[in-house]
Amino acid sequence: MCKDCGCTIAGQEHHHEHHSHEHSASHQAAHETLHHNPQLNDAKTISVIQKILDKNDHEAAHNRAHFDNHKVLGINLMSSPGSGKTTLLENIADMVDFKFAVVEGDLETSRDADRLKAKGINAVQIQTGSACHLDAFMVHKGLHDISLDGIDVCFVENVGNLVCPASYDVGTHLNIVLVSVPEGEDKIAKYPVMFRSADLILITKTDLLPYFDYDIEKEKMEARKLKPNVDILEVNIKDKQSLQNVIDWINFKRKMR
């Protein structure tokens, strides 16, 4: 079960014993949270969840090795619903100088994957059912349906949720977390685990700033209290330069690998 909300995680029992275990940052965050959650803080529950997280981390390492073998940069996109993950991918598709694919996660429907395919993007839909996040096993399954040959970047568009996805390493190299202006000023402070996991924070829908009481500089300060070295970009899909800044960040990370 998910340590945060009790949802069922499909495929958690399928574990590849030959992969080496790595104690990921997300695993550690989940482990620490266990001991501060009175509803989960008993020995039997902790033992079960520990095994789930261990298996997930093994599978995540397998996914990362798969990306590495194909020289693909894996990027996990996380946010609450409606922050603009799919819209971002749609709008950079015609601007990027690299080829990308997408593993798309949602509870139900294939609408987001269909939107991406309509733009000519290689995308596969993972329907999680009752699970409020993707895990490494789901991503592994999705990768079986995507050819990484000739692909430079693979985005994993996680289920819209600011809680659970932060605790599950899906086998990518980087985490990008989106937070939109209409969500309000409190999201970074209220969901610190998610924003501590971010390599890049995108503050989206900045064209709506005149219509909301949103102090964007204050939010940047909140983010850097949690993670001083995190990169932060402002994004407005009507502003091509803001999208180019995201593409430039990704290209910089590609070159640094």
Short mmCIF file of the C-alpha atoms (twelve columns), coordinates in Angstrom:
data_MODEL
# 
_entry.id   MODEL 
# 
loop_
_atom_site.group_PDB 
_atom_site.id 
_atom_site.type_symbol 
_atom_site.label_atom_id 
_atom_site.label_alt_id 
_atom_site.label_comp_id 
_atom_site.label_asym_id 
_atom_site.label_seq_id 
_atom_site.Cartn_x 
_atom_site.Cartn_y 
_atom_site.Cartn_z 
_atom_site.pdbx_PDB_model_num 
ATOM 1   C CA . MET A 1   0.000  0.000  0.000   1 
ATOM 2   C CA . CYS A 2   1.006  3.601  -0.408  1 
ATOM 3   C CA . LYS A 3   2.477  4.831  2.859   1 
ATOM 4   C CA . ASP A 4   0.703  8.145  2.484   1 
ATOM 5   C CA . CYS A 5   -2.881 7.236  1.655   1 
ATOM 6   C CA . GLY A 6   -3.245 3.448  1.672   1 
ATOM 7   C CA . CYS A 7   -3.821 3.023  -2.061  1 
ATOM 8   C CA . THR A 8   -2.931 -0.265 -3.704  1 
ATOM 9   C CA . ILE A 9   0.276  -0.398 -5.719  1 
ATOM 10  C CA . ALA A 10  -0.044 -2.703 -8.700  1 
ATOM 11  C CA . GLY A 11  2.900  -4.947 -9.436  1 
ATOM 12  C CA . GLN A 12  4.723  -4.422 -6.161  1 
ATOM 13  C CA . GLU A 13  5.399  -8.127 -5.772  1 
ATOM 14  C CA . HIS A 14  7.365  -8.396 -9.034  1 
ATOM 15  C CA . HIS A 15  10.928 -7.911 -7.853  1 
ATOM 16  C CA . HIS A 16  14.132 -8.509 -9.837  1 
ATOM 17  C CA . GLU A 17  16.504 -9.921 -7.220  1 
ATOM 18  C CA . HIS A 18  19.639 -9.410 -9.323  1 
ATOM 19  C CA . HIS A 19  19.497 -5.594 -9.262  1 
ATOM 20  C CA . SER A 20  21.643 -3.849 -6.685  1 
ATOM 21  C CA . HIS A 21  19.815 -1.828 -4.040  1 
ATOM 22  C CA . GLU A 22  20.426 1.903  -3.835  1 
ATOM 23  C CA . HIS A 23  19.052 3.897  -0.927  1 
ATOM 24  C CA . SER A 24  17.424 6.712  -2.894  1 
ATOM 25  C CA . ALA A 25  16.577 10.132 -1.521  1 
ATOM 26  C CA . SER A 26  12.895 9.448  -2.101  1 
ATOM 27  C CA . HIS A 27  13.168 6.146  -0.209  1 
ATOM 28  C CA . GLN A 28  14.833 7.935  2.699   1 
ATOM 29  C CA . ALA A 29  12.147 10.616 2.745   1 
ATOM 30  C CA . ALA A 30  9.473  7.946  2.849   1 
ATOM 31  C CA . HIS A 31  11.302 6.090  5.622   1 
ATOM 32  C CA . GLU A 32  11.554 9.216  7.753   1 
ATOM 33  C CA . THR A 33  7.900  10.052 7.208   1 
ATOM 34  C CA . LEU A 34  6.873  6.632  8.495   1 
ATOM 35  C CA . HIS A 35  8.218  7.378  11.936  1 
ATOM 36  C CA . HIS A 36  6.287  10.625 12.190  1 
ATOM 37  C CA . ASN A 37  2.928  9.217  11.086  1 
ATOM 38  C CA . PRO A 38  1.053  7.782  14.086  1 
ATOM 39  C CA . GLN A 39  -1.366 5.878  11.854  1 
ATOM 40  C CA . LEU A 40  1.487  3.964  10.238  1 
ATOM 41  C CA . ASN A 41  3.971  3.806  13.088  1 
ATOM 42  C CA . ASP A 42  3.746  0.188  14.179  1 
ATOM 43  C CA . ALA A 43  6.354  -2.493 13.578  1 
ATOM 44  C CA . LYS A 44  4.301  -4.686 11.235  1 
ATOM 45  C CA . THR A 45  3.174  -1.794 9.016   1 
ATOM 46  C CA . ILE A 46  6.675  -0.330 8.848   1 
ATOM 47  C CA . SER A 47  8.093  -3.734 7.894   1 
ATOM 48  C CA . VAL A 48  5.601  -4.181 5.044   1 
ATOM 49  C CA . ILE A 49  6.115  -0.667 3.692   1 
ATOM 50  C CA . GLN A 50  9.888  -0.996 3.996   1 
ATOM 51  C CA . LYS A 51  9.750  -4.096 1.792   1 
ATOM 52  C CA . ILE A 52  7.604  -2.282 -0.767  1 
ATOM 53  C CA . LEU A 53  9.999  0.650  -0.904  1 
ATOM 54  C CA . ASP A 54  13.019 -1.654 -1.156  1 
ATOM 55  C CA . LYS A 55  11.456 -3.514 -4.089  1 
ATOM 56  C CA . ASN A 56  10.521 -0.244 -5.747  1 
ATOM 57  C CA . ASP A 57  14.082 1.078  -5.412  1 
ATOM 58  C CA . HIS A 58  15.482 -2.084 -6.991  1 
ATOM 59  C CA . GLU A 59  13.136 -1.701 -9.943  1 
ATOM 60  C CA . ALA A 60  13.934 2.025  -10.177 1 
ATOM 61  C CA . ALA A 61  17.626 1.173  -10.491 1 
ATOM 62  C CA . HIS A 62  16.711 -1.214 -13.301 1 
ATOM 63  C CA . ASN A 63  14.784 1.540  -15.110 1 
ATOM 64  C CA . ARG A 64  17.662 3.991  -14.691 1 
ATOM 65  C CA . ALA A 65  20.105 1.442  -16.103 1 
ATOM 66  C CA . HIS A 66  17.748 0.969  -19.056 1 
ATOM 67  C CA . PHE A 67  17.797 4.718  -19.702 1 
ATOM 68  C CA . ASP A 68  21.575 4.808  -19.321 1 
ATOM 69  C CA . ASN A 69  22.078 1.938  -21.757 1 
ATOM 70  C CA . HIS A 70  20.136 3.898  -24.374 1 
ATOM 71  C CA . LYS A 71  21.826 7.212  -23.441 1 
ATOM 72  C CA . VAL A 72  18.428 8.660  -22.533 1 
ATOM 73  C CA . LEU A 73  17.904 11.303 -19.847 1 
ATOM 74  C CA . GLY A 74  14.903 10.360 -17.688 1 
ATOM 75  C CA . ILE A 75  12.877 13.232 -16.188 1 
ATOM 76  C CA . ASN A 76  10.030 12.802 -13.716 1 
ATOM 77  C CA . LEU A 77  7.352  15.523 -14.013 1 
ATOM 78  C CA . MET A 78  5.325  16.000 -10.832 1 
ATOM 79  C CA . SER A 79  2.633  18.459 -9.776  1 
ATOM 80  C CA . SER A 80  -0.920 18.739 -8.550  1 
ATOM 81  C CA . PRO A 81  -3.640 18.178 -11.192 1 
ATOM 82  C CA . GLY A 82  -3.948 21.013 -13.665 1 
ATOM 83  C CA . SER A 83  -0.569 22.677 -13.149 1 
ATOM 84  C CA . GLY A 84  0.305  22.225 -16.804 1 
ATOM 85  C CA . LYS A 85  2.493  19.135 -17.239 1 
ATOM 86  C CA . THR A 86  0.864  17.906 -20.453 1 
ATOM 87  C CA . THR A 87  0.466  21.451 -21.783 1 
ATOM 88  C CA . LEU A 88  4.174  22.075 -21.226 1 
ATOM 89  C CA . LEU A 89  5.106  18.985 -23.234 1 
ATOM 90  C CA . GLU A 90  2.683  19.882 -26.011 1 
ATOM 91  C CA . ASN A 91  4.137  23.361 -26.315 1 
ATOM 92  C CA . ILE A 92  7.818  22.440 -26.300 1 
ATOM 93  C CA . ALA A 93  7.332  19.658 -28.866 1 
ATOM 94  C CA . ASP A 94  7.846  21.980 -31.826 1 
ATOM 95  C CA . MET A 95  10.684 23.896 -30.171 1 
ATOM 96  C CA . VAL A 96  13.077 21.234 -28.868 1 
ATOM 97  C CA . ASP A 97  16.271 20.207 -30.627 1 
ATOM 98  C CA . PHE A 98  16.089 16.726 -29.104 1 
ATOM 99  C CA . LYS A 99  13.687 13.817 -29.465 1 
ATOM 100 C CA . PHE A 100 11.566 12.848 -26.489 1 
ATOM 101 C CA . ALA A 101 9.050  10.228 -25.428 1 
ATOM 102 C CA . VAL A 102 6.556  10.246 -22.564 1 
ATOM 103 C CA . VAL A 103 5.292  7.683  -20.087 1 
ATOM 104 C CA . GLU A 104 1.952  9.188  -19.090 1 
ATOM 105 C CA . GLY A 105 0.316  8.377  -15.732 1 
ATOM 106 C CA . ASP A 106 -3.324 8.945  -14.806 1 
ATOM 107 C CA . LEU A 107 -5.888 7.112  -12.719 1 
ATOM 108 C CA . GLU A 108 -8.251 6.720  -15.677 1 
ATOM 109 C CA . THR A 109 -8.563 7.589  -19.399 1 
ATOM 110 C CA . SER A 110 -5.878 8.007  -22.042 1 
ATOM 111 C CA . ARG A 111 -6.719 11.656 -22.734 1 
ATOM 112 C CA . ASP A 112 -3.301 13.093 -21.931 1 
ATOM 113 C CA . ALA A 113 -1.439 10.470 -23.964 1 
ATOM 114 C CA . ASP A 114 -3.870 11.075 -26.838 1 
ATOM 115 C CA . ARG A 115 -3.131 14.809 -26.675 1 
ATOM 116 C CA . LEU A 116 0.589  14.123 -26.907 1 
ATOM 117 C CA . LYS A 117 0.217  11.613 -29.740 1 
ATOM 118 C CA . ALA A 118 -1.778 14.219 -31.659 1 
ATOM 119 C CA . LYS A 119 1.363  16.361 -31.548 1 
ATOM 120 C CA . GLY A 120 3.432  13.503 -32.940 1 
ATOM 121 C CA . ILE A 121 4.974  12.661 -29.560 1 
ATOM 122 C CA . ASN A 122 5.828  9.053  -28.748 1 
ATOM 123 C CA . ALA A 123 3.640  8.498  -25.658 1 
ATOM 124 C CA . VAL A 124 2.281  5.530  -23.738 1 
ATOM 125 C CA . GLN A 125 -0.538 5.728  -21.172 1 
ATOM 126 C CA . ILE A 126 -0.373 4.029  -17.780 1 
ATOM 127 C CA . GLN A 127 -3.752 3.867  -16.031 1 
ATOM 128 C CA . THR A 128 -3.083 3.401  -12.324 1 
ATOM 129 C CA . GLY A 129 -6.668 2.688  -11.255 1 
ATOM 130 C CA . SER A 130 -6.722 3.451  -7.528  1 
ATOM 131 C CA . ALA A 131 -3.010 4.265  -7.179  1 
ATOM 132 C CA . CYS A 132 -2.330 7.978  -6.677  1 
ATOM 133 C CA . HIS A 133 1.177  7.889  -8.159  1 
ATOM 134 C CA . LEU A 134 3.378  5.977  -10.543 1 
ATOM 135 C CA . ASP A 135 5.920  3.569  -9.132  1 
ATOM 136 C CA . ALA A 136 8.980  2.004  -10.735 1 
ATOM 137 C CA . PHE A 137 7.099  -1.153 -11.752 1 
ATOM 138 C CA . MET A 138 4.465  0.813  -13.657 1 
ATOM 139 C CA . VAL A 139 7.137  2.830  -15.430 1 
ATOM 140 C CA . HIS A 140 9.017  -0.367 -16.270 1 
ATOM 141 C CA . LYS A 141 5.848  -1.699 -17.882 1 
ATOM 142 C CA . GLY A 142 5.422  1.528  -19.848 1 
ATOM 143 C CA . LEU A 143 8.992  1.382  -21.113 1 
ATOM 144 C CA . HIS A 144 8.257  -1.985 -22.703 1 
ATOM 145 C CA . ASP A 145 5.867  -0.139 -25.025 1 
ATOM 146 C CA . ILE A 146 8.305  2.630  -25.958 1 
ATOM 147 C CA . SER A 147 11.321 2.248  -28.189 1 
ATOM 148 C CA . LEU A 148 14.116 4.367  -26.753 1 
ATOM 149 C CA . ASP A 149 16.220 4.010  -29.886 1 
ATOM 150 C CA . GLY A 150 16.814 7.509  -31.228 1 
ATOM 151 C CA . ILE A 151 15.253 9.101  -28.118 1 
ATOM 152 C CA . ASP A 152 17.241 11.675 -26.134 1 
ATOM 153 C CA . VAL A 153 14.856 12.387 -23.245 1 
ATOM 154 C CA . CYS A 154 12.055 10.361 -21.688 1 
ATOM 155 C CA . PHE A 155 9.569  12.238 -19.537 1 
ATOM 156 C CA . VAL A 156 7.566  10.368 -16.924 1 
ATOM 157 C CA . GLU A 157 4.448  12.455 -16.388 1 
ATOM 158 C CA . ASN A 158 3.371  11.367 -12.936 1 
ATOM 159 C CA . VAL A 159 -0.178 11.291 -11.594 1 
ATOM 160 C CA . GLY A 160 -1.344 14.725 -10.449 1 
ATOM 161 C CA . ASN A 161 -0.586 14.689 -6.732  1 
ATOM 162 C CA . LEU A 162 1.735  16.727 -4.470  1 
ATOM 163 C CA . VAL A 163 2.171  13.981 -1.864  1 
ATOM 164 C CA . CYS A 164 2.829  10.362 -2.838  1 
ATOM 165 C CA . PRO A 165 4.927  10.739 -6.021  1 
ATOM 166 C CA . ALA A 166 7.726  12.355 -4.016  1 
ATOM 167 C CA . SER A 167 8.251  9.132  -2.062  1 
ATOM 168 C CA . TYR A 168 8.611  6.757  -5.013  1 
ATOM 169 C CA . ASP A 169 11.716 6.685  -7.170  1 
ATOM 170 C CA . VAL A 170 10.547 5.746  -10.665 1 
ATOM 171 C CA . GLY A 171 14.034 5.395  -12.108 1 
ATOM 172 C CA . THR A 172 14.524 8.797  -13.706 1 
ATOM 173 C CA . HIS A 173 17.598 10.987 -13.314 1 
ATOM 174 C CA . LEU A 174 15.889 14.292 -12.532 1 
ATOM 175 C CA . ASN A 175 12.699 15.620 -10.948 1 
ATOM 176 C CA . ILE A 176 10.838 18.651 -12.256 1 
ATOM 177 C CA . VAL A 177 8.002  19.899 -10.042 1 
ATOM 178 C CA . LEU A 178 5.399  22.309 -11.404 1 
ATOM 179 C CA . VAL A 179 3.309  24.646 -9.266  1 
ATOM 180 C CA . SER A 180 0.852  27.067 -10.858 1 
ATOM 181 C CA . VAL A 181 -0.107 30.581 -9.825  1 
ATOM 182 C CA . PRO A 182 -3.852 29.743 -9.444  1 
ATOM 183 C CA . GLU A 183 -2.993 27.090 -6.814  1 
ATOM 184 C CA . GLY A 184 -2.120 29.831 -4.326  1 
ATOM 185 C CA . GLU A 185 0.915  30.784 -2.284  1 
ATOM 186 C CA . ASP A 186 0.814  27.981 0.266   1 
ATOM 187 C CA . LYS A 187 1.645  24.894 -1.800  1 
ATOM 188 C CA . ILE A 188 5.427  24.922 -1.393  1 
ATOM 189 C CA . ALA A 189 5.236  25.350 2.386   1 
ATOM 190 C CA . LYS A 190 2.433  22.780 2.780   1 
ATOM 191 C CA . TYR A 191 4.051  20.066 0.647   1 
ATOM 192 C CA . PRO A 192 7.747  20.303 1.532   1 
ATOM 193 C CA . VAL A 193 8.686  16.682 0.717   1 
ATOM 194 C CA . MET A 194 7.696  17.181 -2.900  1 
ATOM 195 C CA . PHE A 195 9.651  20.397 -3.325  1 
ATOM 196 C CA . ARG A 196 12.739 19.063 -1.543  1 
ATOM 197 C CA . SER A 197 12.853 16.349 -4.196  1 
ATOM 198 C CA . ALA A 198 12.891 18.865 -7.062  1 
ATOM 199 C CA . ASP A 199 15.896 19.566 -9.245  1 
ATOM 200 C CA . LEU A 200 13.868 22.229 -11.041 1 
ATOM 201 C CA . ILE A 201 10.698 24.026 -9.938  1 
ATOM 202 C CA . LEU A 202 8.537  25.542 -12.639 1 
ATOM 203 C CA . ILE A 203 6.125  28.243 -11.507 1 
ATOM 204 C CA . THR A 204 3.540  28.024 -14.257 1 
ATOM 205 C CA . LYS A 205 0.688  30.181 -15.584 1 
ATOM 206 C CA . THR A 206 2.549  33.350 -14.675 1 
ATOM 207 C CA . ASP A 207 0.415  35.254 -17.183 1 
ATOM 208 C CA . LEU A 208 -2.303 35.042 -14.498 1 
ATOM 209 C CA . LEU A 209 -0.260 36.895 -11.878 1 
ATOM 210 C CA . PRO A 210 -2.257 40.152 -12.318 1 
ATOM 211 C CA . TYR A 211 -5.430 38.298 -11.322 1 
ATOM 212 C CA . PHE A 212 -4.186 36.507 -8.187  1 
ATOM 213 C CA . ASP A 213 -2.726 37.577 -4.869  1 
ATOM 214 C CA . TYR A 214 0.506  35.680 -5.437  1 
ATOM 215 C CA . ASP A 215 3.934  36.858 -4.305  1 
ATOM 216 C CA . ILE A 216 6.198  34.954 -6.672  1 
ATOM 217 C CA . GLU A 217 9.452  36.116 -5.043  1 
ATOM 218 C CA . LYS A 218 8.177  34.960 -1.653  1 
ATOM 219 C CA . GLU A 219 7.413  31.543 -3.132  1 
ATOM 220 C CA . LYS A 220 10.929 31.305 -4.546  1 
ATOM 221 C CA . MET A 221 12.280 32.081 -1.076  1 
ATOM 222 C CA . GLU A 222 10.067 29.357 0.419   1 
ATOM 223 C CA . ALA A 223 11.416 26.870 -2.098  1 
ATOM 224 C CA . ARG A 224 15.020 27.779 -1.374  1 
ATOM 225 C CA . LYS A 225 14.455 27.417 2.360   1 
ATOM 226 C CA . LEU A 226 13.654 23.787 1.618   1 
ATOM 227 C CA . LYS A 227 16.375 23.273 -0.994  1 
ATOM 228 C CA . PRO A 228 18.844 26.153 -1.327  1 
ATOM 229 C CA . ASN A 229 20.343 25.007 -4.636  1 
ATOM 230 C CA . VAL A 230 17.091 24.259 -6.467  1 
ATOM 231 C CA . ASP A 231 16.657 25.822 -9.893  1 
ATOM 232 C CA . ILE A 232 13.464 27.838 -10.423 1 
ATOM 233 C CA . LEU A 233 11.967 29.067 -13.686 1 
ATOM 234 C CA . GLU A 234 8.825  31.038 -14.441 1 
ATOM 235 C CA . VAL A 235 6.698  29.618 -17.246 1 
ATOM 236 C CA . ASN A 236 3.976  31.120 -19.365 1 
ATOM 237 C CA . ILE A 237 3.080  29.085 -22.462 1 
ATOM 238 C CA . LYS A 238 2.275  32.320 -24.302 1 
ATOM 239 C CA . ASP A 239 5.873  33.405 -23.749 1 
ATOM 240 C CA . LYS A 240 8.112  31.299 -25.989 1 
ATOM 241 C CA . GLN A 241 11.243 32.506 -24.224 1 
ATOM 242 C CA . SER A 242 10.017 31.042 -20.930 1 
ATOM 243 C CA . LEU A 243 9.570  27.690 -22.684 1 
ATOM 244 C CA . GLN A 244 13.011 28.021 -24.271 1 
ATOM 245 C CA . ASN A 245 14.466 28.523 -20.795 1 
ATOM 246 C CA . VAL A 246 13.074 25.117 -19.778 1 
ATOM 247 C CA . ILE A 247 14.504 23.526 -22.925 1 
ATOM 248 C CA . ASP A 248 17.894 25.151 -22.263 1 
ATOM 249 C CA . TRP A 249 17.880 23.769 -18.696 1 
ATOM 250 C CA . ILE A 250 17.190 20.269 -19.995 1 
ATOM 251 C CA . ASN A 251 19.920 20.567 -22.620 1 
ATOM 252 C CA . PHE A 252 22.385 21.734 -19.973 1 
ATOM 253 C CA . LYS A 253 21.575 18.661 -17.872 1 
ATOM 254 C CA . ARG A 254 21.984 16.452 -20.941 1 
ATOM 255 C CA . LYS A 255 25.458 17.846 -21.535 1 
ATOM 256 C CA . MET A 256 26.396 17.431 -17.867 1 
ATOM 257 C CA . ARG A 257 25.668 13.697 -17.856 1 
# 
